[in-house]
């Protein structure tokens, strides 16, 4: 198989890939239950604990991305019209996430209080569980990934799989430095709580812009 064939089957066009990369980076820096866990573990139990929790969270995302890609591929093969409806629902869901980010905020709290000592295996399992058992993450992957794939693309299945894995690849260099600097981040956030709201507004702006662009493109 030629290199060009690999790009065609697995990698979306550069404009779509660039848009996905921007969205994935914003999502990676937006606080959620998994970030609260791995940064909190890093503050209270050290960097190894934070990395173990992050490893578990990444494993959960890997499972979700694989299942989402397989499920979406099956839906596309069965009914391109249903896939189109899912993309519309996904755009509306992105608008809802933007609204919630502005309304409620992320609520990130980092507690440095040391509780009972946990093994790294137990911490990894906590990270795995917090993402694997979160229905919001399932809904997000199922509605987010299709926005960057065209229903008529014969290689949509490969592109969905690539995007799910690429999301994880992008999250690692974003989140690992945050874990290594968790103590300093905790101090900075206590002094400047507006920083979290700035992240919330950035998240809402990017997700809202994506949703509006998608809905406008389908209305035209």
Tab-separated table of C-alpha atoms in Angstrom:
chain	number	residue	atom	x	y	z
A	1	UNK	CA	0.000	0.000	0.000
A	2	UNK	CA	1.373	3.408	-0.986
A	3	UNK	CA	1.835	6.179	1.580
A	4	UNK	CA	-0.688	8.287	-0.309
A	5	UNK	CA	-3.261	5.513	0.041
A	6	UNK	CA	-2.710	5.444	3.801
A	7	UNK	CA	-3.334	9.194	4.008
A	8	UNK	CA	-6.492	8.844	1.950
A	9	UNK	CA	-7.928	6.023	4.035
A	10	UNK	CA	-7.096	7.205	7.534
A	11	UNK	CA	-6.311	10.921	7.631
A	12	UNK	CA	-9.022	13.537	6.956
A	13	UNK	CA	-8.299	16.507	4.677
A	14	UNK	CA	-5.971	19.082	6.221
A	15	UNK	CA	-8.694	21.710	6.913
A	16	UNK	CA	-10.775	19.162	8.832
A	17	UNK	CA	-7.685	17.806	10.610
A	18	UNK	CA	-6.628	21.323	11.600
A	19	UNK	CA	-10.087	22.088	12.977
A	20	UNK	CA	-10.121	18.803	14.889
A	21	UNK	CA	-6.651	19.495	16.316
A	22	UNK	CA	-7.752	22.905	17.601
A	23	UNK	CA	-10.889	21.460	19.174
A	24	UNK	CA	-8.987	18.541	20.726
A	25	UNK	CA	-6.378	20.826	22.312
A	26	UNK	CA	-9.075	23.092	23.764
A	27	UNK	CA	-10.878	20.034	25.112
A	28	UNK	CA	-7.643	18.723	26.634
A	29	UNK	CA	-7.074	21.905	28.651
A	30	UNK	CA	-10.726	22.190	29.705
A	31	UNK	CA	-11.204	20.856	33.251
A	32	UNK	CA	-13.494	17.890	33.727
A	33	UNK	CA	-13.838	14.976	36.169
A	34	UNK	CA	-10.784	13.207	34.747
A	35	UNK	CA	-8.568	16.312	34.970
A	36	UNK	CA	-9.793	16.970	38.513
A	37	UNK	CA	-8.785	13.405	39.388
A	38	UNK	CA	-5.301	13.255	37.886
A	39	UNK	CA	-4.274	16.771	38.918
A	40	UNK	CA	-5.745	16.203	42.376
A	41	UNK	CA	-3.817	12.943	42.734
A	42	UNK	CA	-0.636	14.696	41.575
A	43	UNK	CA	-1.089	17.418	44.208
A	44	UNK	CA	-1.952	15.041	47.066
A	45	UNK	CA	0.063	11.942	46.156
A	46	UNK	CA	2.871	13.101	43.894
A	47	UNK	CA	3.598	12.978	40.182
A	48	UNK	CA	3.565	9.180	39.972
A	49	UNK	CA	0.021	9.130	41.347
A	50	UNK	CA	-1.049	11.829	38.893
A	51	UNK	CA	0.468	9.981	35.950
A	52	UNK	CA	-1.179	6.720	37.052
A	53	UNK	CA	-4.593	8.411	37.177
A	54	UNK	CA	-3.969	9.994	33.780
A	55	UNK	CA	-2.942	6.620	32.350
A	56	UNK	CA	-6.230	5.157	33.512
A	57	UNK	CA	-8.176	8.067	32.043
A	58	UNK	CA	-6.399	7.632	28.702
A	59	UNK	CA	-7.187	3.901	28.718
A	60	UNK	CA	-10.853	4.778	29.198
A	61	UNK	CA	-10.743	7.229	26.310
A	62	UNK	CA	-9.084	4.589	24.138
A	63	UNK	CA	-11.965	2.192	24.763
A	64	UNK	CA	-14.535	4.897	24.054
A	65	UNK	CA	-12.833	6.034	20.852
A	66	UNK	CA	-12.575	2.497	19.479
A	67	UNK	CA	-16.199	1.649	20.284
A	68	UNK	CA	-17.408	4.989	18.944
A	69	UNK	CA	-15.526	4.509	15.679
A	70	UNK	CA	-16.850	0.971	15.230
A	71	UNK	CA	-20.407	1.969	16.104
A	72	UNK	CA	-20.403	5.052	13.904
A	73	UNK	CA	-18.959	3.067	11.013
A	74	UNK	CA	-21.774	0.531	11.356
A	75	UNK	CA	-24.348	3.324	11.453
A	76	UNK	CA	-22.875	4.934	8.356
A	77	UNK	CA	-22.941	1.638	6.476
A	78	UNK	CA	-26.534	0.967	7.530
A	79	UNK	CA	-27.980	4.424	6.975
A	80	UNK	CA	-26.137	7.524	5.726
A	81	UNK	CA	-29.307	9.512	6.528
A	82	UNK	CA	-29.132	8.467	10.192
A	83	UNK	CA	-25.463	9.456	10.227
A	84	UNK	CA	-26.478	12.882	8.911
A	85	UNK	CA	-29.102	13.250	11.654
A	86	UNK	CA	-26.468	12.296	14.225
A	87	UNK	CA	-24.210	15.075	12.950
A	88	UNK	CA	-27.033	17.604	13.386
A	89	UNK	CA	-27.691	16.294	16.889
A	90	UNK	CA	-23.969	16.520	17.585
A	91	UNK	CA	-23.865	20.169	16.541
A	92	UNK	CA	-26.756	20.929	18.896
A	93	UNK	CA	-24.972	19.021	21.661
A	94	UNK	CA	-21.825	21.115	21.148
A	95	UNK	CA	-23.981	24.225	21.589
A	96	UNK	CA	-25.343	22.764	24.817
A	97	UNK	CA	-21.815	22.055	26.099
A	98	UNK	CA	-20.823	25.648	25.312
A	99	UNK	CA	-23.857	26.953	27.198
A	100	UNK	CA	-23.133	24.725	30.198
A	101	UNK	CA	-19.495	25.818	30.310
A	102	UNK	CA	-20.577	29.450	30.581
A	103	UNK	CA	-23.447	28.751	32.955
A	104	UNK	CA	-21.838	26.367	35.424
A	105	UNK	CA	-18.118	26.463	34.700
A	106	UNK	CA	-15.770	23.549	35.121
A	107	UNK	CA	-15.620	23.575	38.898
A	108	UNK	CA	-12.006	22.394	39.047
A	109	UNK	CA	-10.778	22.007	42.631
A	110	UNK	CA	-7.352	20.718	43.634
A	111	UNK	CA	-7.144	19.510	47.221
A	112	UNK	CA	-3.638	18.995	48.585
A	113	UNK	CA	-4.888	17.106	51.656
A	114	UNK	CA	-3.267	13.663	51.765
A	115	UNK	CA	-5.819	10.896	52.276
A	116	UNK	CA	-5.021	7.205	52.790
A	117	UNK	CA	-2.210	6.017	50.558
A	118	UNK	CA	-3.359	4.196	47.431
A	119	UNK	CA	-1.405	1.887	45.166
A	120	UNK	CA	-0.671	3.091	41.658
A	121	UNK	CA	-2.808	0.225	40.360
A	122	UNK	CA	-5.794	1.453	42.371
A	123	UNK	CA	-5.239	5.005	41.162
A	124	UNK	CA	-5.021	3.774	37.558
A	125	UNK	CA	-8.318	1.924	38.058
A	126	UNK	CA	-9.905	5.120	39.382
A	127	UNK	CA	-8.802	6.990	36.279
A	128	UNK	CA	-10.088	4.210	34.050
A	129	UNK	CA	-13.429	4.116	35.805
A	130	UNK	CA	-14.028	7.855	35.802
A	131	UNK	CA	-13.873	7.923	31.988
A	132	UNK	CA	-15.096	4.428	31.153
A	133	UNK	CA	-18.288	4.755	33.205
A	134	UNK	CA	-19.095	8.343	32.284
A	135	UNK	CA	-22.069	8.414	29.856
A	136	UNK	CA	-21.273	12.022	28.935
A	137	UNK	CA	-17.990	10.889	27.381
A	138	UNK	CA	-19.791	8.226	25.349
A	139	UNK	CA	-22.233	10.848	24.092
A	140	UNK	CA	-19.449	13.293	23.344
A	141	UNK	CA	-17.362	10.889	21.259
A	142	UNK	CA	-20.396	9.636	19.349
A	143	UNK	CA	-21.474	13.184	18.466
A	144	UNK	CA	-18.067	14.876	18.147
A	145	UNK	CA	-16.150	12.550	15.829
A	146	UNK	CA	-18.741	12.572	12.990
A	147	UNK	CA	-18.400	16.330	12.590
A	148	UNK	CA	-15.053	15.810	10.843
A	149	UNK	CA	-16.080	13.000	8.491
A	150	UNK	CA	-18.157	13.170	5.314
A	151	UNK	CA	-20.901	10.538	5.148
A	152	UNK	CA	-20.161	9.827	1.484
A	153	UNK	CA	-16.459	9.176	2.128
A	154	UNK	CA	-15.747	5.476	1.390
A	155	UNK	CA	-12.922	5.626	3.953
A	156	UNK	CA	-15.000	7.192	6.746
A	157	UNK	CA	-14.479	4.203	9.055
A	158	UNK	CA	-10.682	4.537	8.921
A	159	UNK	CA	-10.871	8.275	9.475
A	160	UNK	CA	-13.133	7.866	12.514
A	161	UNK	CA	-10.665	5.423	14.019
A	162	UNK	CA	-7.754	7.751	13.280
A	163	UNK	CA	-9.502	10.749	14.879
A	164	UNK	CA	-10.315	8.829	18.044
A	165	UNK	CA	-6.681	7.785	18.474
A	166	UNK	CA	-5.351	11.177	17.389
A	167	UNK	CA	-7.413	12.827	20.128
A	168	UNK	CA	-5.545	10.734	22.697
A	169	UNK	CA	-2.163	11.458	21.095
A	170	UNK	CA	-2.864	15.190	21.329
A	171	UNK	CA	-3.992	14.952	24.957
A	172	UNK	CA	-0.748	13.397	26.193
A	173	UNK	CA	1.679	16.326	25.551
A	174	UNK	CA	-0.973	18.741	26.844
A	175	UNK	CA	-1.831	16.958	30.087
A	176	UNK	CA	1.478	15.410	31.174
A	177	UNK	CA	3.219	18.793	31.689
A	178	UNK	CA	0.170	19.898	33.699
A	179	UNK	CA	0.603	16.878	35.975
A	180	UNK	CA	4.314	17.546	36.396
A	181	UNK	CA	3.530	21.144	37.362
A	182	UNK	CA	0.369	20.356	39.364
A	183	UNK	CA	1.617	21.985	42.600
A	184	UNK	CA	2.343	25.260	40.829
A	185	UNK	CA	-0.963	25.094	38.951
A	186	UNK	CA	-2.867	24.615	42.229
A	187	UNK	CA	-1.187	27.658	43.772
A	188	UNK	CA	-1.774	29.748	40.660
A	189	UNK	CA	-5.458	28.838	40.478
A	190	UNK	CA	-5.994	29.782	44.111
A	191	UNK	CA	-4.453	33.175	43.419
A	192	UNK	CA	-6.140	33.680	40.040
A	193	UNK	CA	-9.508	31.863	39.862
A	194	UNK	CA	-10.342	33.861	36.732
A	195	UNK	CA	-7.994	31.563	34.788
A	196	UNK	CA	-10.496	28.700	34.985
A	197	UNK	CA	-13.266	30.959	33.728
A	198	UNK	CA	-11.012	32.008	30.849
A	199	UNK	CA	-10.654	28.333	29.892
A	200	UNK	CA	-14.442	27.915	30.158
A	201	UNK	CA	-14.996	30.859	27.802
A	202	UNK	CA	-12.408	29.532	25.351
A	203	UNK	CA	-14.070	26.124	25.370
A	204	UNK	CA	-17.518	27.652	24.898
A	205	UNK	CA	-16.283	29.861	22.069
A	206	UNK	CA	-14.626	27.046	20.130
A	207	UNK	CA	-17.469	24.547	20.598
A	208	UNK	CA	-20.098	27.181	19.850
A	209	UNK	CA	-18.294	28.292	16.693
A	210	UNK	CA	-18.049	24.693	15.470
A	211	UNK	CA	-21.742	24.106	16.119
A	212	UNK	CA	-22.873	27.292	14.377
A	213	UNK	CA	-20.641	26.601	11.357
A	214	UNK	CA	-21.946	23.058	11.062
A	215	UNK	CA	-25.596	24.082	11.340
A	216	UNK	CA	-25.135	26.951	8.882
A	217	UNK	CA	-23.441	24.654	6.350
A	218	UNK	CA	-26.355	22.219	6.489
A	219	UNK	CA	-28.962	24.965	6.217
A	220	UNK	CA	-27.371	26.422	3.065
